């Protein structure tokens, strides 16, 4: 069953390079013919030398010189086939990377936590090249080129003597047996090696991200021992793998070189002694016997290459097979609890009897609320109360398991995902600013700075500090984000939301990672947003929502309180308790 899956995955991998198959065939034929000519030229030269010494041949040196020049010229031409294999591998790598990245970014939210960015990066940069090598030059050189060269060699040897040909073929059967030695064990070790290297890379990335904690808590000896253990285990696997590979190579060398050459020379001497063939012809068979042996071994090589590439292929397809978020908004509606969506045009957002569970854990329990156009509304509560799940349902990251959701006159489930998300901009605590200029990060497109970008920056109160930099809007953001503070970066991200000009801005803990001064700056910017902009915030920082139109307090998956900041304080309930915890 495992073997069948390996071959199925490999055939699927070839499908990603199917448009390059004609080029692969041409390059392989040229390379195979080149190999045959090189080895046959060695045999012809040996035959000429032996024939000249023994008086069996009368070929002149000029004939040999022309022959060698011809072989050299063809070999030079065929050597350009290597460029063809590079082209095939690079184009297939690019296609696979684009497909994998697309699938990773489009996968369902429920799978996001299973694959870290480092893990996906390992598969993009390590596993994909190993996959494409197995369908490019390596596969051609180890399988198809030897087959072509071996076939030509058999034809030439049959023209010399059928008995020599039969002996060469018989010797290669022994080679084929030796090449299969420890094949199953080799694949098991290869899988273990790939996983070990990936785990080590993930661990090193974790150490790099947590280097301050490692220093502060004096964890270096612990992490060093753990890394050393991982490296030693992986090294032990690599060592065993190398030993098995070495044994296979030594067996092949013995059967392919020593045994075959001795047998050919013995048979050639016997045939030459009885006058069947000139002994000089046996010299042609010596290098060609190796090509026949390579041809027979190539059948086993194909299996070995597929098995060695299989762990890499599986890791690539594991990401590519992740369930993709539906292009249509999903709705898991319980028919006996169906609630008609609110038709009031003033209602920008409405949740009607929404329930949601992660597995067996119920997170939201029959909640309903509505938000009018232009309102600033926040969902507050303790960690794990369910407020973040409300945001994810609103953005369409998860489908509601019962009830209906409506936004901007559209019902969740009756439009495409792209159409649904046109209604929203998103501002999170983990700011994602890309290696682009400030203007390009705001517009999320390449182009010159226009008035719309400038207007969004002014409305986000980011123009002053931005123009104080040397390049302003053309400043390139990178890993250090050009030295901007957290509050400044948050306002650039807010400018991006304003530039999109979506009717609803969703904010997920937008100030939780900021100091008090930066928080106040972002709070002021949010308070000054235009009246026609609907804001939905999820936060535990209650100071941010002090001037919001309405607050919903979420506890154990239910909305337990709602009202303005002042009204909730006067009620003396859960909100007042949370406020006093934060403000003394």
PDB file of N, CA and C in Angstrom, residues 108-174:
ATOM      1  N   UNK A 108      -8.341  26.586   5.234  1.00  0.00           N
ATOM      2  CA  UNK A 108      -9.324  26.899   6.264  1.00  0.00           C
ATOM      3  C   UNK A 108      -8.614  27.321   7.544  1.00  0.00           C
ATOM      4  N   UNK A 109      -9.215  28.246   8.240  1.00  0.00           N
ATOM      5  CA  UNK A 109      -8.617  28.804   9.452  1.00  0.00           C
ATOM      6  C   UNK A 109      -8.345  27.730  10.494  1.00  0.00           C
ATOM      7  N   UNK A 110      -9.150  26.679  10.519  1.00  0.00           N
ATOM      8  CA  UNK A 110      -8.991  25.635  11.527  1.00  0.00           C
ATOM      9  C   UNK A 110      -7.678  24.873  11.389  1.00  0.00           C
ATOM     10  N   UNK A 111      -6.992  24.978  10.239  1.00  0.00           N
ATOM     11  CA  UNK A 111      -5.724  24.290  10.021  1.00  0.00           C
ATOM     12  C   UNK A 111      -4.522  25.205  10.239  1.00  0.00           C
ATOM     13  N   UNK A 112      -4.766  26.507  10.429  1.00  0.00           N
ATOM     14  CA  UNK A 112      -3.671  27.477  10.476  1.00  0.00           C
ATOM     15  C   UNK A 112      -2.691  27.194  11.602  1.00  0.00           C
ATOM     16  N   UNK A 113      -3.189  26.748  12.746  1.00  0.00           N
ATOM     17  CA  UNK A 113      -2.322  26.546  13.906  1.00  0.00           C
ATOM     18  C   UNK A 113      -1.461  25.286  13.781  1.00  0.00           C
ATOM     19  N   UNK A 114      -1.741  24.423  12.813  1.00  0.00           N
ATOM     20  CA  UNK A 114      -1.007  23.164  12.697  1.00  0.00           C
ATOM     21  C   UNK A 114       0.331  23.319  11.979  1.00  0.00           C
ATOM     22  N   UNK A 115       0.482  24.406  11.214  1.00  0.00           N
ATOM     23  CA  UNK A 115       1.690  24.580  10.423  1.00  0.00           C
ATOM     24  C   UNK A 115       2.281  25.955  10.676  1.00  0.00           C
ATOM     25  N   UNK A 116       3.445  25.982  11.318  1.00  0.00           N
ATOM     26  CA  UNK A 116       4.107  27.250  11.586  1.00  0.00           C
ATOM     27  C   UNK A 116       4.711  27.803  10.302  1.00  0.00           C
ATOM     28  N   UNK A 117       5.027  29.096  10.325  1.00  0.00           N
ATOM     29  CA  UNK A 117       5.654  29.723   9.161  1.00  0.00           C
ATOM     30  C   UNK A 117       7.004  29.070   8.861  1.00  0.00           C
ATOM     31  N   UNK A 118       7.746  28.699   9.903  1.00  0.00           N
ATOM     32  CA  UNK A 118       9.045  28.048   9.710  1.00  0.00           C
ATOM     33  C   UNK A 118       8.891  26.698   9.034  1.00  0.00           C
ATOM     34  N   UNK A 119       7.882  25.949   9.443  1.00  0.00           N
ATOM     35  CA  UNK A 119       7.644  24.632   8.860  1.00  0.00           C
ATOM     36  C   UNK A 119       7.308  24.751   7.375  1.00  0.00           C
ATOM     37  N   UNK A 120       6.456  25.707   7.040  1.00  0.00           N
ATOM     38  CA  UNK A 120       6.094  25.909   5.632  1.00  0.00           C
ATOM     39  C   UNK A 120       7.313  26.377   4.833  1.00  0.00           C
ATOM     40  N   UNK A 121       8.130  27.242   5.445  1.00  0.00           N
ATOM     41  CA  UNK A 121       9.339  27.720   4.773  1.00  0.00           C
ATOM     42  C   UNK A 121      10.292  26.572   4.480  1.00  0.00           C
ATOM     43  N   UNK A 122      10.436  25.637   5.422  1.00  0.00           N
ATOM     44  CA  UNK A 122      11.283  24.463   5.202  1.00  0.00           C
ATOM     45  C   UNK A 122      10.808  23.662   3.992  1.00  0.00           C
ATOM     46  N   UNK A 123       9.516  23.539   3.868  1.00  0.00           N
ATOM     47  CA  UNK A 123       8.970  22.751   2.756  1.00  0.00           C
ATOM     48  C   UNK A 123       9.136  23.490   1.431  1.00  0.00           C
ATOM     49  N   UNK A 124       9.037  24.810   1.486  1.00  0.00           N
ATOM     50  CA  UNK A 124       9.207  25.597   0.272  1.00  0.00           C
ATOM     51  C   UNK A 124      10.645  25.584  -0.223  1.00  0.00           C
ATOM     52  N   UNK A 125      11.598  25.674   0.709  1.00  0.00           N
ATOM     53  CA  UNK A 125      13.003  25.856   0.329  1.00  0.00           C
ATOM     54  C   UNK A 125      13.807  24.560   0.291  1.00  0.00           C
ATOM     55  N   UNK A 126      13.338  23.502   0.957  1.00  0.00           N
ATOM     56  CA  UNK A 126      14.094  22.248   1.012  1.00  0.00           C
ATOM     57  C   UNK A 126      13.368  21.110   0.301  1.00  0.00           C
ATOM     58  N   UNK A 127      12.119  20.891   0.650  1.00  0.00           N
ATOM     59  CA  UNK A 127      11.402  19.744   0.103  1.00  0.00           C
ATOM     60  C   UNK A 127      11.084  19.900  -1.379  1.00  0.00           C
ATOM     61  N   UNK A 128      10.681  21.095  -1.793  1.00  0.00           N
ATOM     62  CA  UNK A 128      10.336  21.290  -3.205  1.00  0.00           C
ATOM     63  C   UNK A 128      11.550  21.079  -4.115  1.00  0.00           C
ATOM     64  N   UNK A 129      12.750  21.644  -3.798  1.00  0.00           N
ATOM     65  CA  UNK A 129      13.911  21.337  -4.653  1.00  0.00           C
ATOM     66  C   UNK A 129      14.226  19.844  -4.731  1.00  0.00           C
ATOM     67  N   UNK A 130      14.066  19.119  -3.629  1.00  0.00           N
ATOM     68  CA  UNK A 130      14.290  17.675  -3.657  1.00  0.00           C
ATOM     69  C   UNK A 130      13.265  16.969  -4.539  1.00  0.00           C
ATOM     70  N   UNK A 131      12.060  17.490  -4.566  1.00  0.00           N
ATOM     71  CA  UNK A 131      11.021  16.918  -5.434  1.00  0.00           C
ATOM     72  C   UNK A 131      11.373  17.120  -6.900  1.00  0.00           C
ATOM     73  N   UNK A 132      11.728  18.348  -7.265  1.00  0.00           N
ATOM     74  CA  UNK A 132      11.972  18.645  -8.681  1.00  0.00           C
ATOM     75  C   UNK A 132      13.241  17.975  -9.194  1.00  0.00           C
ATOM     76  N   UNK A 133      14.209  17.763  -8.316  1.00  0.00           N
ATOM     77  CA  UNK A 133      15.410  17.029  -8.732  1.00  0.00           C
ATOM     78  C   UNK A 133      15.053  15.614  -9.164  1.00  0.00           C
ATOM     79  N   UNK A 134      14.089  15.024  -8.479  1.00  0.00           N
ATOM     80  CA  UNK A 134      13.707  13.642  -8.776  1.00  0.00           C
ATOM     81  C   UNK A 134      12.973  13.505 -10.099  1.00  0.00           C
ATOM     82  N   UNK A 135      12.483  14.626 -10.678  1.00  0.00           N
ATOM     83  CA  UNK A 135      11.830  14.546 -11.992  1.00  0.00           C
ATOM     84  C   UNK A 135      12.640  15.303 -13.055  1.00  0.00           C
ATOM     85  N   UNK A 136      13.847  15.718 -12.678  1.00  0.00           N
ATOM     86  CA  UNK A 136      14.691  16.479 -13.597  1.00  0.00           C
ATOM     87  C   UNK A 136      15.949  15.726 -13.972  1.00  0.00           C
ATOM     88  N   UNK A 137      17.075  16.394 -13.804  1.00  0.00           N
ATOM     89  CA  UNK A 137      18.351  15.834 -14.255  1.00  0.00           C
ATOM     90  C   UNK A 137      18.694  14.526 -13.537  1.00  0.00           C
ATOM     91  N   UNK A 138      18.446  14.462 -12.242  1.00  0.00           N
ATOM     92  CA  UNK A 138      18.834  13.278 -11.475  1.00  0.00           C
ATOM     93  C   UNK A 138      18.122  12.036 -11.991  1.00  0.00           C
ATOM     94  N   UNK A 139      16.815  12.160 -12.233  1.00  0.00           N
ATOM     95  CA  UNK A 139      16.071  11.024 -12.763  1.00  0.00           C
ATOM     96  C   UNK A 139      16.551  10.667 -14.168  1.00  0.00           C
ATOM     97  N   UNK A 140      16.815  11.673 -14.982  1.00  0.00           N
ATOM     98  CA  UNK A 140      17.298  11.417 -16.337  1.00  0.00           C
ATOM     99  C   UNK A 140      18.669  10.736 -16.320  1.00  0.00           C
ATOM    100  N   UNK A 141      19.585  11.262 -15.483  1.00  0.00           N
ATOM    101  CA  UNK A 141      20.953  10.740 -15.449  1.00  0.00           C
ATOM    102  C   UNK A 141      21.033   9.341 -14.863  1.00  0.00           C
ATOM    103  N   UNK A 142      20.152   9.043 -13.896  1.00  0.00           N
ATOM    104  CA  UNK A 142      20.225   7.759 -13.212  1.00  0.00           C
ATOM    105  C   UNK A 142      19.337   6.693 -13.830  1.00  0.00           C
ATOM    106  N   UNK A 143      18.380   7.085 -14.651  1.00  0.00           N
ATOM    107  CA  UNK A 143      17.423   6.105 -15.185  1.00  0.00           C
ATOM    108  C   UNK A 143      17.395   6.106 -16.718  1.00  0.00           C
ATOM    109  N   UNK A 144      16.974   7.207 -17.309  1.00  0.00           N
ATOM    110  CA  UNK A 144      16.690   7.202 -18.744  1.00  0.00           C
ATOM    111  C   UNK A 144      17.956   7.282 -19.605  1.00  0.00           C
ATOM    112  N   UNK A 145      18.923   8.077 -19.209  1.00  0.00           N
ATOM    113  CA  UNK A 145      20.161   8.146 -19.988  1.00  0.00           C
ATOM    114  C   UNK A 145      20.881   6.795 -20.024  1.00  0.00           C
ATOM    115  N   UNK A 146      21.023   6.091 -18.887  1.00  0.00           N
ATOM    116  CA  UNK A 146      21.635   4.753 -18.938  1.00  0.00           C
ATOM    117  C   UNK A 146      20.843   3.772 -19.812  1.00  0.00           C
ATOM    118  N   UNK A 147      19.505   3.910 -19.811  1.00  0.00           N
ATOM    119  CA  UNK A 147      18.701   3.010 -20.645  1.00  0.00           C
ATOM    120  C   UNK A 147      18.994   3.234 -22.123  1.00  0.00           C
ATOM    121  N   UNK A 148      19.084   4.498 -22.535  1.00  0.00           N
ATOM    122  CA  UNK A 148      19.362   4.820 -23.940  1.00  0.00           C
ATOM    123  C   UNK A 148      20.765   4.361 -24.323  1.00  0.00           C
ATOM    124  N   UNK A 149      21.731   4.691 -23.487  1.00  0.00           N
ATOM    125  CA  UNK A 149      23.111   4.290 -23.762  1.00  0.00           C
ATOM    126  C   UNK A 149      23.255   2.771 -23.767  1.00  0.00           C
ATOM    127  N   UNK A 150      22.597   2.105 -22.827  1.00  0.00           N
ATOM    128  CA  UNK A 150      22.666   0.644 -22.754  1.00  0.00           C
ATOM    129  C   UNK A 150      22.030  -0.022 -23.959  1.00  0.00           C
ATOM    130  N   UNK A 151      20.901   0.545 -24.435  1.00  0.00           N
ATOM    131  CA  UNK A 151      20.248  -0.027 -25.611  1.00  0.00           C
ATOM    132  C   UNK A 151      21.149   0.075 -26.845  1.00  0.00           C
ATOM    133  N   UNK A 152      21.764   1.233 -27.044  1.00  0.00           N
ATOM    134  CA  UNK A 152      22.706   1.385 -28.153  1.00  0.00           C
ATOM    135  C   UNK A 152      23.893   0.425 -28.007  1.00  0.00           C
ATOM    136  N   UNK A 153      24.343   0.220 -26.772  1.00  0.00           N
ATOM    137  CA  UNK A 153      25.479  -0.670 -26.516  1.00  0.00           C
ATOM    138  C   UNK A 153      25.140  -2.114 -26.871  1.00  0.00           C
ATOM    139  N   UNK A 154      23.926  -2.543 -26.528  1.00  0.00           N
ATOM    140  CA  UNK A 154      23.505  -3.908 -26.864  1.00  0.00           C
ATOM    141  C   UNK A 154      23.478  -4.106 -28.374  1.00  0.00           C
ATOM    142  N   UNK A 155      22.943  -3.109 -29.079  1.00  0.00           N
ATOM    143  CA  UNK A 155      22.884  -3.194 -30.548  1.00  0.00           C
ATOM    144  C   UNK A 155      24.286  -3.326 -31.139  1.00  0.00           C
ATOM    145  N   UNK A 156      25.226  -2.527 -30.651  1.00  0.00           N
ATOM    146  CA  UNK A 156      26.595  -2.579 -31.169  1.00  0.00           C
ATOM    147  C   UNK A 156      27.264  -3.903 -30.839  1.00  0.00           C
ATOM    148  N   UNK A 157      27.053  -4.399 -29.609  1.00  0.00           N
ATOM    149  CA  UNK A 157      27.687  -5.665 -29.211  1.00  0.00           C
ATOM    150  C   UNK A 157      27.104  -6.841 -29.971  1.00  0.00           C
ATOM    151  N   UNK A 158      25.803  -6.800 -30.289  1.00  0.00           N
ATOM    152  CA  UNK A 158      25.209  -7.880 -31.083  1.00  0.00           C
ATOM    153  C   UNK A 158      25.846  -7.949 -32.463  1.00  0.00           C
ATOM    154  N   UNK A 159      26.248  -6.774 -32.943  1.00  0.00           N
ATOM    155  CA  UNK A 159      26.928  -6.760 -34.249  1.00  0.00           C
ATOM    156  C   UNK A 159      28.318  -7.383 -34.164  1.00  0.00           C
ATOM    157  N   UNK A 160      28.882  -7.411 -32.955  1.00  0.00           N
ATOM    158  CA  UNK A 160      30.222  -7.989 -32.772  1.00  0.00           C
ATOM    159  C   UNK A 160      30.114  -9.489 -32.512  1.00  0.00           C
ATOM    160  N   UNK A 161      29.374  -9.881 -31.471  1.00  0.00           N
ATOM    161  CA  UNK A 161      29.216 -11.296 -31.150  1.00  0.00           C
ATOM    162  C   UNK A 161      28.094 -11.461 -30.124  1.00  0.00           C
ATOM    163  N   UNK A 162      27.184 -12.396 -30.395  1.00  0.00           N
ATOM    164  CA  UNK A 162      26.030 -12.579 -29.515  1.00  0.00           C
ATOM    165  C   UNK A 162      26.424 -13.155 -28.162  1.00  0.00           C
ATOM    166  N   UNK A 163      27.537 -13.946 -28.120  1.00  0.00           N
ATOM    167  CA  UNK A 163      27.950 -14.569 -26.859  1.00  0.00           C
ATOM    168  C   UNK A 163      28.487 -13.528 -25.869  1.00  0.00           C
ATOM    169  N   UNK A 164      29.224 -12.575 -26.396  1.00  0.00           N
ATOM    170  CA  UNK A 164      29.712 -11.490 -25.532  1.00  0.00           C
ATOM    171  C   UNK A 164      28.533 -10.665 -25.009  1.00  0.00           C
ATOM    172  N   UNK A 165      27.570 -10.441 -25.883  1.00  0.00           N
ATOM    173  CA  UNK A 165      26.377  -9.688 -25.472  1.00  0.00           C
ATOM    174  C   UNK A 165      25.631 -10.422 -24.375  1.00  0.00           C
ATOM    175  N   UNK A 166      25.472 -11.736 -24.534  1.00  0.00           N
ATOM    176  CA  UNK A 166      24.765 -12.542 -23.535  1.00  0.00           C
ATOM    177  C   UNK A 166      25.485 -12.505 -22.194  1.00  0.00           C
ATOM    178  N   UNK A 167      26.826 -12.570 -22.229  1.00  0.00           N
ATOM    179  CA  UNK A 167      27.600 -12.526 -20.981  1.00  0.00           C
ATOM    180  C   UNK A 167      27.399 -11.175 -20.282  1.00  0.00           C
ATOM    181  N   UNK A 168      27.427 -10.088 -21.042  1.00  0.00           N
ATOM    182  CA  UNK A 168      27.245  -8.760 -20.441  1.00  0.00           C
ATOM    183  C   UNK A 168      25.876  -8.634 -19.780  1.00  0.00           C
ATOM    184  N   UNK A 169      24.855  -9.136 -20.483  1.00  0.00           N
ATOM    185  CA  UNK A 169      23.494  -9.059 -19.928  1.00  0.00           C
ATOM    186  C   UNK A 169      23.385  -9.915 -18.672  1.00  0.00           C
ATOM    187  N   UNK A 170      24.009 -11.088 -18.679  1.00  0.00           N
ATOM    188  CA  UNK A 170      23.950 -11.980 -17.510  1.00  0.00           C
ATOM    189  C   UNK A 170      24.611 -11.336 -16.288  1.00  0.00           C
ATOM    190  N   UNK A 171      25.749 -10.685 -16.535  1.00  0.00           N
ATOM    191  CA  UNK A 171      26.448 -10.032 -15.416  1.00  0.00           C
ATOM    192  C   UNK A 171      25.618  -8.898 -14.818  1.00  0.00           C
ATOM    193  N   UNK A 172      24.854  -8.238 -15.656  1.00  0.00           N
ATOM    194  CA  UNK A 172      24.050  -7.116 -15.137  1.00  0.00           C
ATOM    195  C   UNK A 172      22.889  -7.577 -14.262  1.00  0.00           C
ATOM    196  N   UNK A 173      22.462  -8.827 -14.440  1.00  0.00           N
ATOM    197  CA  UNK A 173      21.415  -9.358 -13.567  1.00  0.00           C
ATOM    198  C   UNK A 173      21.913  -9.370 -12.123  1.00  0.00           C
ATOM    199  N   UNK A 174      23.189  -9.735 -11.950  1.00  0.00           N
ATOM    200  CA  UNK A 174      23.787  -9.704 -10.618  1.00  0.00           C
ATOM    201  C   UNK A 174      23.814  -8.274 -10.079  1.00  0.00           C
TER     202      UNK A 174
END
